[in-house]
mmCIF file of C-alpha atoms in Angstrom:
data_model
loop_
_atom_site.group_PDB
_atom_site.id
_atom_site.type_symbol
_atom_site.label_atom_id
_atom_site.label_comp_id
_atom_site.label_asym_id
_atom_site.label_seq_id
_atom_site.Cartn_x
_atom_site.Cartn_y
_atom_site.Cartn_z
ATOM 1 C CA MET A 1 0.070 0.040 -0.109
ATOM 2 C CA VAL A 2 2.964 2.067 0.488
ATOM 3 C CA LEU A 3 3.176 3.155 -3.481
ATOM 4 C CA GLY A 4 -0.040 1.654 -4.332
ATOM 5 C CA PHE A 5 1.216 2.906 -8.138
ATOM 6 C CA MET A 6 0.557 -0.216 -10.033
ATOM 7 C CA LYS A 7 -3.027 -0.848 -8.741
ATOM 8 C CA PRO A 8 -6.111 -0.099 -10.825
ATOM 9 C CA ILE A 9 -9.203 1.977 -9.206
ATOM 10 C CA ASN A 10 -12.606 0.226 -9.006
ATOM 11 C CA SER A 11 -14.664 2.790 -9.923
ATOM 12 C CA LYS A 12 -17.379 2.986 -12.250
ATOM 13 C CA PHE A 13 -16.558 6.971 -13.148
ATOM 14 C CA LYS A 14 -12.160 6.467 -14.452
ATOM 15 C CA ALA A 15 -11.187 8.483 -11.017
ATOM 16 C CA ASN A 16 -7.324 7.903 -12.130
ATOM 17 C CA TRP A 17 -7.415 9.725 -15.065
ATOM 18 C CA ILE A 18 -9.697 12.506 -14.166
ATOM 19 C CA PHE A 19 -7.596 12.810 -10.911
ATOM 20 C CA LEU A 20 -4.380 13.446 -12.878
ATOM 21 C CA PHE A 21 -5.545 15.594 -15.112
ATOM 22 C CA TYR A 22 -6.651 17.850 -12.419
ATOM 23 C CA LYS A 23 -3.592 17.629 -10.204
ATOM 24 C CA ALA A 24 -1.671 18.226 -13.399
ATOM 25 C CA ILE A 25 -4.063 21.641 -13.897
ATOM 26 C CA GLU A 26 -3.878 22.210 -10.274
ATOM 27 C CA VAL A 27 0.139 22.176 -10.338
ATOM 28 C CA ALA A 28 0.302 24.319 -13.533
ATOM 29 C CA PHE A 29 -2.258 26.931 -11.813
ATOM 30 C CA LYS A 30 0.244 26.753 -8.970
ATOM 31 C CA LEU A 31 3.159 27.696 -10.774
ATOM 32 C CA ILE A 32 1.373 30.373 -12.546
ATOM 33 C CA PHE A 33 0.522 32.266 -9.469
ATOM 34 C CA LEU A 34 4.390 31.781 -8.354
ATOM 35 C CA ARG A 35 6.109 32.831 -11.231
ATOM 36 C CA SER A 36 4.865 36.404 -10.185
ATOM 37 C CA GLY A 37 7.165 36.312 -7.574
ATOM 38 C CA GLY A 38 10.801 37.502 -7.907
ATOM 39 C CA ARG A 39 13.091 35.094 -9.983
ATOM 40 C CA GLU A 40 16.320 35.416 -7.849
ATOM 41 C CA MET A 41 17.500 31.781 -6.355
ATOM 42 C CA ALA A 42 13.419 30.732 -6.375
ATOM 43 C CA GLY A 43 14.747 27.977 -8.542
ATOM 44 C CA ALA A 44 15.352 25.635 -5.530
ATOM 45 C CA ASP A 45 11.990 26.818 -3.347
ATOM 46 C CA MET A 46 9.973 26.504 -6.337
ATOM 47 C CA ALA A 47 11.235 22.472 -6.657
ATOM 48 C CA VAL A 48 9.925 22.270 -2.891
ATOM 49 C CA GLY A 49 6.807 23.563 -3.625
ATOM 50 C CA ILE A 50 6.189 21.061 -6.752
ATOM 51 C CA LEU A 51 7.351 18.403 -3.919
ATOM 52 C CA GLY A 52 4.935 19.413 -1.410
ATOM 53 C CA ALA A 53 2.030 19.208 -4.328
ATOM 54 C CA LEU A 54 3.615 15.688 -5.742
ATOM 55 C CA VAL A 55 3.231 13.975 -2.516
ATOM 56 C CA LEU A 56 -0.015 15.660 -2.062
ATOM 57 C CA ALA A 57 -1.356 14.484 -4.874
ATOM 58 C CA HIS A 58 0.010 10.860 -3.713
ATOM 59 C CA ALA A 59 -1.815 11.163 -0.707
ATOM 60 C CA ALA A 60 -5.673 11.727 -2.622
ATOM 61 C CA TYR A 61 -4.046 8.976 -5.111
ATOM 62 C CA ILE A 62 -4.034 6.418 -1.716
ATOM 63 C CA THR A 63 -6.650 7.793 -0.338
ATOM 64 C CA ILE A 64 -8.529 6.825 -3.931
ATOM 65 C CA LEU A 65 -7.638 3.428 -3.207
ATOM 66 C CA TYR A 66 -8.197 2.801 0.010
ATOM 67 C CA ARG A 67 -11.584 4.090 -0.658
ATOM 68 C CA GLY A 68 -11.995 1.615 -3.360
ATOM 69 C CA ASP A 69 -10.669 -1.339 -1.186
ATOM 70 C CA LEU A 70 -13.540 -0.324 1.342
ATOM 71 C CA LYS A 71 -16.235 0.119 -0.953
ATOM 72 C CA ILE A 72 -15.254 -3.795 -1.460
ATOM 73 C CA LYS A 73 -15.338 -4.703 2.129
ATOM 74 C CA GLU A 74 -18.617 -2.401 2.613
ATOM 75 C CA GLU A 75 -17.302 -1.012 5.508
ATOM 76 C CA GLU A 76 -17.931 2.444 6.705
ATOM 77 C CA PHE A 77 -15.413 5.707 5.477
ATOM 78 C CA VAL A 78 -14.057 7.149 9.534
ATOM 79 C CA ARG A 79 -10.817 8.392 8.529
ATOM 80 C CA PRO A 80 -7.978 7.857 6.076
ATOM 81 C CA PRO A 81 -5.259 5.925 7.067
ATOM 82 C CA ILE A 82 -2.137 7.038 8.840
ATOM 83 C CA GLN A 83 0.141 7.056 5.853
ATOM 84 C CA VAL A 84 -2.064 9.650 4.193
ATOM 85 C CA TRP A 85 -1.658 11.882 7.675
ATOM 86 C CA ILE A 86 1.617 11.903 7.476
ATOM 87 C CA GLU A 87 2.352 11.969 3.999
ATOM 88 C CA VAL A 88 -0.457 15.040 3.764
ATOM 89 C CA LEU A 89 1.590 16.768 7.091
ATOM 90 C CA ILE A 90 5.002 16.433 4.898
ATOM 91 C CA SER A 91 3.276 18.005 2.045
ATOM 92 C CA LEU A 92 2.056 20.844 4.110
ATOM 93 C CA VAL A 93 5.665 21.403 5.592
ATOM 94 C CA LEU A 94 6.812 21.668 2.372
ATOM 95 C CA CYS A 95 4.028 23.584 0.732
ATOM 96 C CA LEU A 96 4.653 26.414 3.575
ATOM 97 C CA TRP A 97 8.345 26.513 3.279
ATOM 98 C CA ALA A 98 7.762 26.698 -0.420
ATOM 99 C CA ALA A 99 4.900 29.721 0.132
ATOM 100 C CA LEU A 100 6.833 32.026 2.316
ATOM 101 C CA ARG A 101 10.116 31.643 0.103
ATOM 102 C CA VAL A 102 8.955 32.050 -3.806
ATOM 103 C CA PRO A 103 7.443 35.150 -3.473
ATOM 104 C CA GLY A 104 10.229 36.990 -2.647
ATOM 105 C CA THR A 105 11.997 38.726 0.222
ATOM 106 C CA PHE A 106 10.422 41.673 1.503
ATOM 107 C CA LEU A 107 11.121 45.554 0.936
ATOM 108 C CA PRO A 108 11.615 47.752 4.186
ATOM 109 C CA ILE A 109 9.337 50.760 3.875
ATOM 110 C CA LEU A 110 11.031 53.700 5.990
ATOM 111 C CA PRO A 111 12.891 56.009 3.790
ATOM 112 C CA ASP A 112 16.050 56.128 6.831
ATOM 113 C CA SER A 113 17.020 52.608 5.840
ATOM 114 C CA LYS A 114 19.996 51.290 4.190
ATOM 115 C CA GLU A 115 18.269 49.966 1.194
ATOM 116 C CA ASN A 116 16.249 53.020 0.690
ATOM 117 C CA ARG A 117 18.522 55.250 0.629
ATOM 118 C CA VAL A 118 18.966 57.568 -2.474
ATOM 119 C CA VAL A 119 23.116 57.049 -3.590
ATOM 120 C CA ALA A 120 22.741 58.631 -7.062
ATOM 121 C CA LEU A 121 21.557 61.539 -8.369
ATOM 122 C CA PRO A 122 19.236 60.961 -11.648
ATOM 123 C CA ALA A 123 20.185 62.598 -14.983
ATOM 124 C CA ASN A 124 18.676 65.702 -15.192
ATOM 125 C CA LEU A 125 18.960 68.291 -12.602
ATOM 126 C CA ASP A 126 18.149 71.255 -14.094
ATOM 127 C CA PHE A 127 15.156 71.329 -11.782
ATOM 128 C CA MET A 128 16.962 70.435 -8.880
ATOM 129 C CA THR A 129 18.216 73.294 -6.020
ATOM 130 C CA PHE A 130 20.504 72.358 -3.812
ATOM 131 C CA ASN A 131 21.186 75.638 -1.617
ATOM 132 C CA HIS A 132 17.446 75.086 0.277
ATOM 133 C CA ARG A 133 17.059 75.227 4.434
ATOM 134 C CA GLY A 134 18.486 71.609 4.411
ATOM 135 C CA LYS A 135 21.254 72.649 5.076
ATOM 136 C CA LEU A 136 20.402 73.617 8.199
ATOM 137 C CA PHE A 137 19.772 69.506 9.532
ATOM 138 C CA ALA A 138 23.091 67.664 10.371
ATOM 139 C CA PRO A 139 22.942 63.930 8.212
ATOM 140 C CA GLU A 140 21.945 61.038 10.391
ATOM 141 C CA LEU A 141 23.558 58.624 8.231
ATOM 142 C CA GLU A 142 27.468 58.054 7.139
ATOM 143 C CA ALA A 143 27.384 59.444 3.646
ATOM 144 C CA LYS A 144 28.580 56.813 1.522
ATOM 145 C CA PHE A 145 27.911 57.535 -2.244
ATOM 146 C CA THR A 146 28.366 54.227 -5.357
ATOM 147 C CA LYS A 147 29.778 55.469 -8.652
ATOM 148 C CA SER A 148 27.104 54.945 -11.187
ATOM 149 C CA MET B 1 25.405 86.225 21.906
ATOM 150 C CA ASP B 2 24.912 82.838 24.535
ATOM 151 C CA SER B 3 21.451 82.905 25.732
ATOM 152 C CA ARG B 4 20.286 83.767 22.195
ATOM 153 C CA ASN B 5 22.369 80.833 21.148
ATOM 154 C CA ASP B 6 21.091 78.965 23.796
ATOM 155 C CA GLY B 7 17.584 79.916 23.157
ATOM 156 C CA ALA B 8 17.217 78.601 19.194
ATOM 157 C CA ALA B 9 18.822 75.621 20.737
ATOM 158 C CA LYS B 10 15.645 75.150 22.665
ATOM 159 C CA ASP B 11 13.716 76.157 20.264
ATOM 160 C CA ALA B 12 15.067 73.361 17.803
ATOM 161 C CA LYS B 13 14.751 71.144 20.417
ATOM 162 C CA LYS B 14 11.218 71.420 21.194
ATOM 163 C CA SER B 15 10.175 71.300 17.243
ATOM 164 C CA ASP B 16 12.325 67.945 17.513
ATOM 165 C CA GLU B 17 9.325 66.792 20.038
ATOM 166 C CA VAL B 18 6.697 67.675 17.387
ATOM 167 C CA VAL B 19 5.391 64.221 16.430
ATOM 168 C CA GLU B 20 5.637 63.352 12.518
ATOM 169 C CA THR B 21 3.731 61.308 10.312
ATOM 170 C CA PRO B 22 6.153 58.672 9.195
ATOM 171 C CA ALA B 23 6.630 58.724 5.339
ATOM 172 C CA TYR B 24 6.607 55.539 4.127
ATOM 173 C CA SER B 25 7.690 53.595 0.497
ATOM 174 C CA GLN B 26 4.435 53.317 -0.689
ATOM 175 C CA GLU B 27 5.861 50.994 -3.586
ATOM 176 C CA ASN B 28 7.667 48.702 -1.427
ATOM 177 C CA ILE B 29 4.502 48.665 0.693
ATOM 178 C CA GLN B 30 2.412 47.619 -1.837
ATOM 179 C CA HIS B 31 5.326 44.913 -2.634
ATOM 180 C CA ASN B 32 5.326 43.431 0.697
ATOM 181 C CA MET B 33 1.795 43.073 0.514
ATOM 182 C CA ARG B 34 1.673 41.557 -2.735
ATOM 183 C CA ILE B 35 4.005 38.893 -1.221
ATOM 184 C CA ILE B 36 1.633 37.823 1.938
ATOM 185 C CA TYR B 37 -0.757 37.872 -0.930
ATOM 186 C CA TYR B 38 0.600 34.960 -3.345
ATOM 187 C CA SER B 39 1.798 33.349 -0.053
ATOM 188 C CA ARG B 40 -1.975 32.934 1.266
ATOM 189 C CA THR B 41 -3.735 32.180 -1.929
ATOM 190 C CA PHE B 42 -1.184 29.067 -2.605
ATOM 191 C CA LEU B 43 -1.553 27.936 1.217
ATOM 192 C CA SER B 44 -5.479 28.260 0.461
ATOM 193 C CA ILE B 45 -5.670 26.403 -2.247
ATOM 194 C CA VAL B 46 -3.024 23.935 -0.698
ATOM 195 C CA GLY B 47 -5.493 23.765 2.539
ATOM 196 C CA GLY B 48 -8.400 23.431 0.219
ATOM 197 C CA VAL B 49 -7.040 19.855 -1.353
ATOM 198 C CA VAL B 50 -5.465 18.609 2.269
ATOM 199 C CA ALA B 51 -9.265 18.765 3.969
ATOM 200 C CA GLY B 52 -10.730 17.016 0.672
ATOM 201 C CA VAL B 53 -7.971 14.147 0.792
ATOM 202 C CA LEU B 54 -8.608 14.397 4.314
ATOM 203 C CA GLY B 55 -12.118 14.492 4.390
ATOM 204 C CA LEU B 56 -13.162 16.759 6.563
ATOM 205 C CA THR B 57 -16.352 17.880 6.271
ATOM 206 C CA GLY B 58 -18.291 20.935 8.724
ATOM 207 C CA VAL B 59 -16.529 23.085 11.085
ATOM 208 C CA THR B 60 -13.470 20.954 11.353
ATOM 209 C CA GLY B 61 -13.149 21.679 7.673
ATOM 210 C CA PHE B 62 -13.465 25.687 8.403
ATOM 211 C CA LEU B 63 -11.061 24.964 11.460
ATOM 212 C CA CYS B 64 -8.007 23.535 8.828
ATOM 213 C CA TYR B 65 -8.363 26.265 6.859
ATOM 214 C CA PHE B 66 -7.434 29.109 9.807
ATOM 215 C CA VAL B 67 -4.922 26.452 11.100
ATOM 216 C CA ILE B 68 -3.519 26.477 8.072
ATOM 217 C CA MET B 69 -3.880 30.321 7.930
ATOM 218 C CA MET B 70 -2.306 31.095 11.421
ATOM 219 C CA LEU B 71 0.532 28.669 10.601
ATOM 220 C CA ALA B 72 1.272 31.195 7.074
ATOM 221 C CA SER B 73 0.836 34.253 9.870
ATOM 222 C CA ALA B 74 3.603 32.792 11.715
ATOM 223 C CA GLY B 75 5.655 31.790 9.027
ATOM 224 C CA ILE B 76 4.811 35.591 7.617
ATOM 225 C CA ALA B 77 6.177 36.523 11.112
ATOM 226 C CA VAL B 78 9.379 34.857 11.329
ATOM 227 C CA LYS B 79 10.121 35.837 7.505
ATOM 228 C CA THR B 80 10.496 39.690 8.741
ATOM 229 C CA LYS B 81 12.588 38.240 11.528
ATOM 230 C CA PHE B 82 9.606 39.742 14.143
ATOM 231 C CA ASP B 83 10.719 43.417 13.181
ATOM 232 C CA VAL B 84 7.343 44.215 11.612
ATOM 233 C CA PHE B 85 7.278 47.689 11.559
ATOM 234 C CA SER B 86 10.317 48.081 9.320
ATOM 235 C CA PHE B 87 8.151 45.978 6.366
ATOM 236 C CA PHE B 88 4.571 46.829 7.575
ATOM 237 C CA ASP B 89 2.094 49.729 8.983
ATOM 238 C CA SER B 90 0.545 47.960 11.499
ATOM 239 C CA TRP B 91 0.097 44.234 12.489
ATOM 240 C CA ASN B 92 -3.016 44.064 10.957
ATOM 241 C CA ARG B 93 -1.473 43.489 7.749
ATOM 242 C CA ILE B 94 0.417 40.049 8.978
ATOM 243 C CA THR B 95 -2.143 38.632 10.863
ATOM 244 C CA ILE B 96 -6.120 39.679 9.263
ATOM 245 C CA ASP B 97 -5.385 40.853 5.786
ATOM 246 C CA GLY B 98 -5.625 38.252 3.105
ATOM 247 C CA ILE B 99 -7.371 35.644 4.970
ATOM 248 C CA ALA B 100 -11.239 36.478 3.592
ATOM 249 C CA GLN B 101 -9.620 36.319 -0.388
ATOM 250 C CA GLY B 102 -7.869 33.275 0.226
ATOM 251 C CA PHE B 103 -11.598 31.672 1.722
ATOM 252 C CA MET B 104 -13.182 31.361 -1.397
ATOM 253 C CA SER B 105 -10.028 29.368 -2.758
ATOM 254 C CA PHE B 106 -10.069 27.202 0.202
ATOM 255 C CA ILE B 107 -13.852 26.210 -0.283
ATOM 256 C CA LEU B 108 -13.294 26.155 -4.007
ATOM 257 C CA PHE B 109 -10.449 23.468 -3.871
ATOM 258 C CA TRP B 110 -11.856 21.811 -0.415
ATOM 259 C CA THR B 111 -15.011 21.088 -2.902
ATOM 260 C CA PHE B 112 -12.863 19.772 -5.824
ATOM 261 C CA ALA B 113 -10.697 17.516 -3.893
ATOM 262 C CA TYR B 114 -13.578 16.197 -1.575
ATOM 263 C CA ASP B 115 -15.301 14.973 -4.330
ATOM 264 C CA ILE B 116 -12.668 13.451 -6.716
ATOM 265 C CA VAL B 117 -11.073 11.777 -3.707
ATOM 266 C CA HIS B 118 -14.259 10.915 -1.881
ATOM 267 C CA ILE B 119 -17.438 10.424 -4.584
ATOM 268 C CA PHE B 120 -16.533 9.277 -7.695
#
């Protein structure tokens, strides 16, 4: 019952093909969502997310087989087997990791943080004046300018 | 001379005590909100499929959704390294914001997965 890959599903509705098709759509949907985030180093995290989706698909497959067995034995469905619970937990952890990592890092919103400093002047200085009252305020940051 | 300069220094100190409205970088606020929105939507979809596969019905299903959203909030708080106010303007953004939008996706995928796994 661990892998369950080779067992046919006893169902009139060909659940296996509909199910695989649905899972393919789901993975594609998630990929489209995740593609809009930041691109750098997102490859490994996206792989973790896809792995989580695959483990979840496998858990669903095992549950379908289990239900088929229950129908044959004419028993009631109470809860899925322990293996399904474990696989669902694993996939939840993997998908949590991917969901937090893939869309990108947060950017600071305060104007005096290091990433938000204006370190280069734009090309058109015609409308910029520097002879204003700002010279009365002492600068709070160490002046560090980059060449660009 | 000295008293005049002292007066100017004292006045400067008094005006420094005036509370200023903080100027946030709007673009970065929206960037951060978009990240939270994507994370929550993805987790709502995953949560829906999880609830469907496990065969949860009724209140336990909704409980599953709120548990996953709380885990997502905790994850986002860890992602900001608990220094929330340098990335967002209030705690509401992390704890409450994307939950209503993700709810519909959760119900949709919950119904999908439950039907496919348990009914058909």
